[in-house]
mmCIF file with all atom_site columns, C-alpha atoms in Angstrom:
data_model
loop_
_atom_site.group_PDB
_atom_site.id
_atom_site.type_symbol
_atom_site.label_atom_id
_atom_site.label_alt_id
_atom_site.label_comp_id
_atom_site.label_asym_id
_atom_site.label_entity_id
_atom_site.label_seq_id
_atom_site.pdbx_PDB_ins_code
_atom_site.Cartn_x
_atom_site.Cartn_y
_atom_site.Cartn_z
_atom_site.occupancy
_atom_site.B_iso_or_equiv
_atom_site.pdbx_formal_charge
_atom_site.auth_seq_id
_atom_site.auth_comp_id
_atom_site.auth_asym_id
_atom_site.auth_atom_id
_atom_site.pdbx_PDB_model_num
ATOM 1  C CA . UNK A 1 1  ? 111.832 -136.462 -3.910  1.00 0.00 ? 29  UNK A CA 1
ATOM 2  C CA . UNK A 1 2  ? 111.616 -139.852 -2.242  1.00 0.00 ? 30  UNK A CA 1
ATOM 3  C CA . UNK A 1 3  ? 114.617 -142.101 -1.698  1.00 0.00 ? 31  UNK A CA 1
ATOM 4  C CA . UNK A 1 4  ? 115.124 -145.610 -0.414  1.00 0.00 ? 32  UNK A CA 1
ATOM 5  C CA . UNK A 1 5  ? 118.232 -146.048 1.690   1.00 0.00 ? 33  UNK A CA 1
ATOM 6  C CA . UNK A 1 6  ? 119.531 -149.628 1.859   1.00 0.00 ? 34  UNK A CA 1
ATOM 7  C CA . UNK A 1 7  ? 121.912 -150.402 4.700   1.00 0.00 ? 35  UNK A CA 1
ATOM 8  C CA . UNK A 1 8  ? 124.018 -153.297 5.968   1.00 0.00 ? 36  UNK A CA 1
ATOM 9  C CA . UNK A 1 9  ? 126.702 -153.888 8.542   1.00 0.00 ? 37  UNK A CA 1
ATOM 10 C CA . UNK A 1 10 ? 128.874 -156.602 10.047  1.00 0.00 ? 38  UNK A CA 1
ATOM 11 C CA . UNK A 1 11 ? 127.320 -158.140 13.190  1.00 0.00 ? 39  UNK A CA 1
ATOM 12 C CA . UNK A 1 12 ? 130.677 -157.594 14.925  1.00 0.00 ? 40  UNK A CA 1
ATOM 13 C CA . UNK A 1 13 ? 129.896 -153.842 14.796  1.00 0.00 ? 41  UNK A CA 1
ATOM 14 C CA . UNK A 1 14 ? 126.444 -154.175 16.402  1.00 0.00 ? 42  UNK A CA 1
ATOM 15 C CA . UNK A 1 15 ? 127.298 -152.360 19.660  1.00 0.00 ? 43  UNK A CA 1
ATOM 16 C CA . UNK A 1 16 ? 128.807 -149.393 17.795  1.00 0.00 ? 44  UNK A CA 1
ATOM 17 C CA . UNK A 1 17 ? 125.888 -149.226 15.353  1.00 0.00 ? 45  UNK A CA 1
ATOM 18 C CA . UNK A 1 18 ? 123.374 -149.252 18.217  1.00 0.00 ? 46  UNK A CA 1
ATOM 19 C CA . UNK A 1 19 ? 125.185 -146.359 19.919  1.00 0.00 ? 47  UNK A CA 1
ATOM 20 C CA . UNK A 1 20 ? 125.106 -144.347 16.685  1.00 0.00 ? 48  UNK A CA 1
ATOM 21 C CA . UNK A 1 21 ? 121.438 -145.251 16.120  1.00 0.00 ? 49  UNK A CA 1
ATOM 22 C CA . UNK A 1 22 ? 120.589 -143.922 19.599  1.00 0.00 ? 50  UNK A CA 1
ATOM 23 C CA . UNK A 1 23 ? 122.231 -140.578 18.701  1.00 0.00 ? 51  UNK A CA 1
ATOM 24 C CA . UNK A 1 24 ? 120.835 -140.219 15.176  1.00 0.00 ? 52  UNK A CA 1
ATOM 25 C CA . UNK A 1 25 ? 118.337 -137.595 16.353  1.00 0.00 ? 53  UNK A CA 1
ATOM 26 C CA . UNK A 1 26 ? 121.285 -135.303 17.156  1.00 0.00 ? 54  UNK A CA 1
ATOM 27 C CA . UNK A 1 27 ? 122.192 -134.943 13.473  1.00 0.00 ? 55  UNK A CA 1
ATOM 28 C CA . UNK A 1 28 ? 121.321 -131.508 12.125  1.00 0.00 ? 56  UNK A CA 1
ATOM 29 C CA . UNK A 1 29 ? 119.486 -132.085 8.862   1.00 0.00 ? 57  UNK A CA 1
ATOM 30 C CA . UNK A 1 30 ? 116.996 -129.848 7.123   1.00 0.00 ? 58  UNK A CA 1
ATOM 31 C CA . UNK A 1 31 ? 114.043 -130.984 5.053   1.00 0.00 ? 59  UNK A CA 1
ATOM 32 C CA . UNK A 1 32 ? 114.777 -134.681 5.546   1.00 0.00 ? 60  UNK A CA 1
ATOM 33 C CA . UNK A 1 33 ? 111.823 -136.739 6.644   1.00 0.00 ? 61  UNK A CA 1
ATOM 34 C CA . UNK A 1 34 ? 111.679 -140.452 7.323   1.00 0.00 ? 62  UNK A CA 1
ATOM 35 C CA . UNK A 1 35 ? 108.424 -141.641 5.781   1.00 0.00 ? 63  UNK A CA 1
ATOM 36 C CA . UNK A 1 36 ? 108.787 -145.279 6.814   1.00 0.00 ? 64  UNK A CA 1
ATOM 37 C CA . UNK A 1 37 ? 110.047 -147.238 9.758   1.00 0.00 ? 65  UNK A CA 1
ATOM 38 C CA . UNK A 1 38 ? 113.582 -148.576 9.569   1.00 0.00 ? 66  UNK A CA 1
ATOM 39 C CA . UNK A 1 39 ? 113.114 -152.177 8.374   1.00 0.00 ? 67  UNK A CA 1
ATOM 40 C CA . UNK A 1 40 ? 115.497 -155.089 8.866   1.00 0.00 ? 68  UNK A CA 1
ATOM 41 C CA . UNK A 1 41 ? 115.317 -157.690 6.110   1.00 0.00 ? 69  UNK A CA 1
ATOM 42 C CA . UNK A 1 42 ? 114.851 -161.302 7.139   1.00 0.00 ? 70  UNK A CA 1
ATOM 43 C CA . UNK A 1 43 ? 116.445 -160.906 10.551  1.00 0.00 ? 71  UNK A CA 1
ATOM 44 C CA . UNK A 1 44 ? 119.773 -160.142 8.924   1.00 0.00 ? 72  UNK A CA 1
ATOM 45 C CA . UNK A 1 45 ? 122.082 -157.211 9.475   1.00 0.00 ? 73  UNK A CA 1
ATOM 46 C CA . UNK A 1 46 ? 120.681 -155.352 6.501   1.00 0.00 ? 74  UNK A CA 1
ATOM 47 C CA . UNK A 1 47 ? 117.558 -153.396 5.743   1.00 0.00 ? 75  UNK A CA 1
ATOM 48 C CA . UNK A 1 48 ? 116.079 -150.234 4.343   1.00 0.00 ? 76  UNK A CA 1
ATOM 49 C CA . UNK A 1 49 ? 114.288 -147.007 5.168   1.00 0.00 ? 77  UNK A CA 1
ATOM 50 C CA . UNK A 1 50 ? 112.386 -144.554 2.964   1.00 0.00 ? 78  UNK A CA 1
ATOM 51 C CA . UNK A 1 51 ? 113.042 -140.824 3.146   1.00 0.00 ? 79  UNK A CA 1
ATOM 52 C CA . UNK A 1 52 ? 111.744 -137.688 1.525   1.00 0.00 ? 80  UNK A CA 1
ATOM 53 C CA . UNK A 1 53 ? 114.306 -134.945 0.948   1.00 0.00 ? 81  UNK A CA 1
ATOM 54 C CA . UNK A 1 54 ? 114.404 -131.641 -0.886  1.00 0.00 ? 82  UNK A CA 1
ATOM 55 C CA . UNK A 1 55 ? 118.179 -131.934 -1.116  1.00 0.00 ? 83  UNK A CA 1
ATOM 56 C CA . UNK A 1 56 ? 119.864 -135.364 -1.332  1.00 0.00 ? 84  UNK A CA 1
ATOM 57 C CA . UNK A 1 57 ? 122.913 -133.900 0.436   1.00 0.00 ? 85  UNK A CA 1
ATOM 58 C CA . UNK A 1 58 ? 120.885 -134.099 3.653   1.00 0.00 ? 86  UNK A CA 1
ATOM 59 C CA . UNK A 1 59 ? 120.858 -137.886 3.239   1.00 0.00 ? 87  UNK A CA 1
ATOM 60 C CA . UNK A 1 60 ? 124.634 -137.774 3.034   1.00 0.00 ? 88  UNK A CA 1
ATOM 61 C CA . UNK A 1 61 ? 124.784 -136.309 6.554   1.00 0.00 ? 89  UNK A CA 1
ATOM 62 C CA . UNK A 1 62 ? 122.660 -139.224 7.753   1.00 0.00 ? 90  UNK A CA 1
ATOM 63 C CA . UNK A 1 63 ? 124.907 -141.770 6.000   1.00 0.00 ? 91  UNK A CA 1
ATOM 64 C CA . UNK A 1 64 ? 128.143 -140.223 7.260   1.00 0.00 ? 92  UNK A CA 1
ATOM 65 C CA . UNK A 1 65 ? 126.810 -140.433 10.819  1.00 0.00 ? 93  UNK A CA 1
ATOM 66 C CA . UNK A 1 66 ? 126.892 -144.235 10.526  1.00 0.00 ? 94  UNK A CA 1
ATOM 67 C CA . UNK A 1 67 ? 130.192 -144.522 8.624   1.00 0.00 ? 95  UNK A CA 1
ATOM 68 C CA . UNK A 1 68 ? 132.340 -146.518 8.464   1.00 0.00 ? 96  UNK A CA 1
ATOM 69 C CA . UNK A 1 69 ? 130.462 -149.370 10.163  1.00 0.00 ? 97  UNK A CA 1
ATOM 70 C CA . UNK A 1 70 ? 127.282 -149.177 8.083   1.00 0.00 ? 98  UNK A CA 1
ATOM 71 C CA . UNK A 1 71 ? 127.426 -149.430 4.303   1.00 0.00 ? 99  UNK A CA 1
ATOM 72 C CA . UNK A 1 72 ? 124.587 -147.536 2.590   1.00 0.00 ? 100 UNK A CA 1
ATOM 73 C CA . UNK A 1 73 ? 123.147 -147.192 -0.884  1.00 0.00 ? 101 UNK A CA 1
ATOM 74 C CA . UNK A 1 74 ? 120.585 -144.555 -1.863  1.00 0.00 ? 102 UNK A CA 1
ATOM 75 C CA . UNK A 1 75 ? 118.199 -144.878 -4.787  1.00 0.00 ? 103 UNK A CA 1
ATOM 76 C CA . UNK A 1 76 ? 115.534 -142.363 -5.822  1.00 0.00 ? 104 UNK A CA 1
ATOM 77 C CA . UNK A 1 77 ? 112.045 -143.860 -6.016  1.00 0.00 ? 105 UNK A CA 1
ATOM 78 C CA . UNK A 1 78 ? 109.342 -142.675 -8.374  1.00 0.00 ? 106 UNK A CA 1
ATOM 79 C CA . UNK A 1 79 ? 105.703 -143.715 -8.461  1.00 0.00 ? 107 UNK A CA 1
ATOM 80 C CA . UNK A 1 80 ? 105.107 -146.148 -11.309 1.00 0.00 ? 108 UNK A CA 1
ATOM 81 C CA . UNK A 1 81 ? 102.120 -144.092 -12.473 1.00 0.00 ? 109 UNK A CA 1
ATOM 82 C CA . UNK A 1 82 ? 104.428 -141.134 -13.140 1.00 0.00 ? 110 UNK A CA 1
ATOM 83 C CA . UNK A 1 83 ? 106.803 -143.310 -15.131 1.00 0.00 ? 111 UNK A CA 1
ATOM 84 C CA . UNK A 1 84 ? 103.917 -144.577 -17.284 1.00 0.00 ? 112 UNK A CA 1
ATOM 85 C CA . UNK A 1 85 ? 102.689 -141.013 -17.849 1.00 0.00 ? 113 UNK A CA 1
ATOM 86 C CA . UNK A 1 86 ? 106.156 -139.898 -18.903 1.00 0.00 ? 114 UNK A CA 1
ATOM 87 C CA . UNK A 1 87 ? 106.546 -142.902 -21.194 1.00 0.00 ? 115 UNK A CA 1
ATOM 88 C CA . UNK A 1 88 ? 103.242 -142.164 -22.915 1.00 0.00 ? 116 UNK A CA 1
ATOM 89 C CA . UNK A 1 89 ? 104.221 -138.524 -23.342 1.00 0.00 ? 117 UNK A CA 1
ATOM 90 C CA . UNK A 1 90 ? 107.575 -139.197 -24.984 1.00 0.00 ? 118 UNK A CA 1
#
């Protein structure tokens, strides 16, 4: 399943967040694939990234790596075409 991970942090934590970002590849996660770049929104200290994961718990490992400085929210994303198909089939 695909998920969008929204993130934000206080600019005062920028140095700490950068250090954690540089070490994110050291996290041991299975079947978690980033399928988009990590985007910042409007030059602010917030943004999003899209992942594909067989198990959403793997995203939790990613989020906990950045805690407590980075606040995250995860939402599943579904192709609109599938939603329409399901709606028609109800």
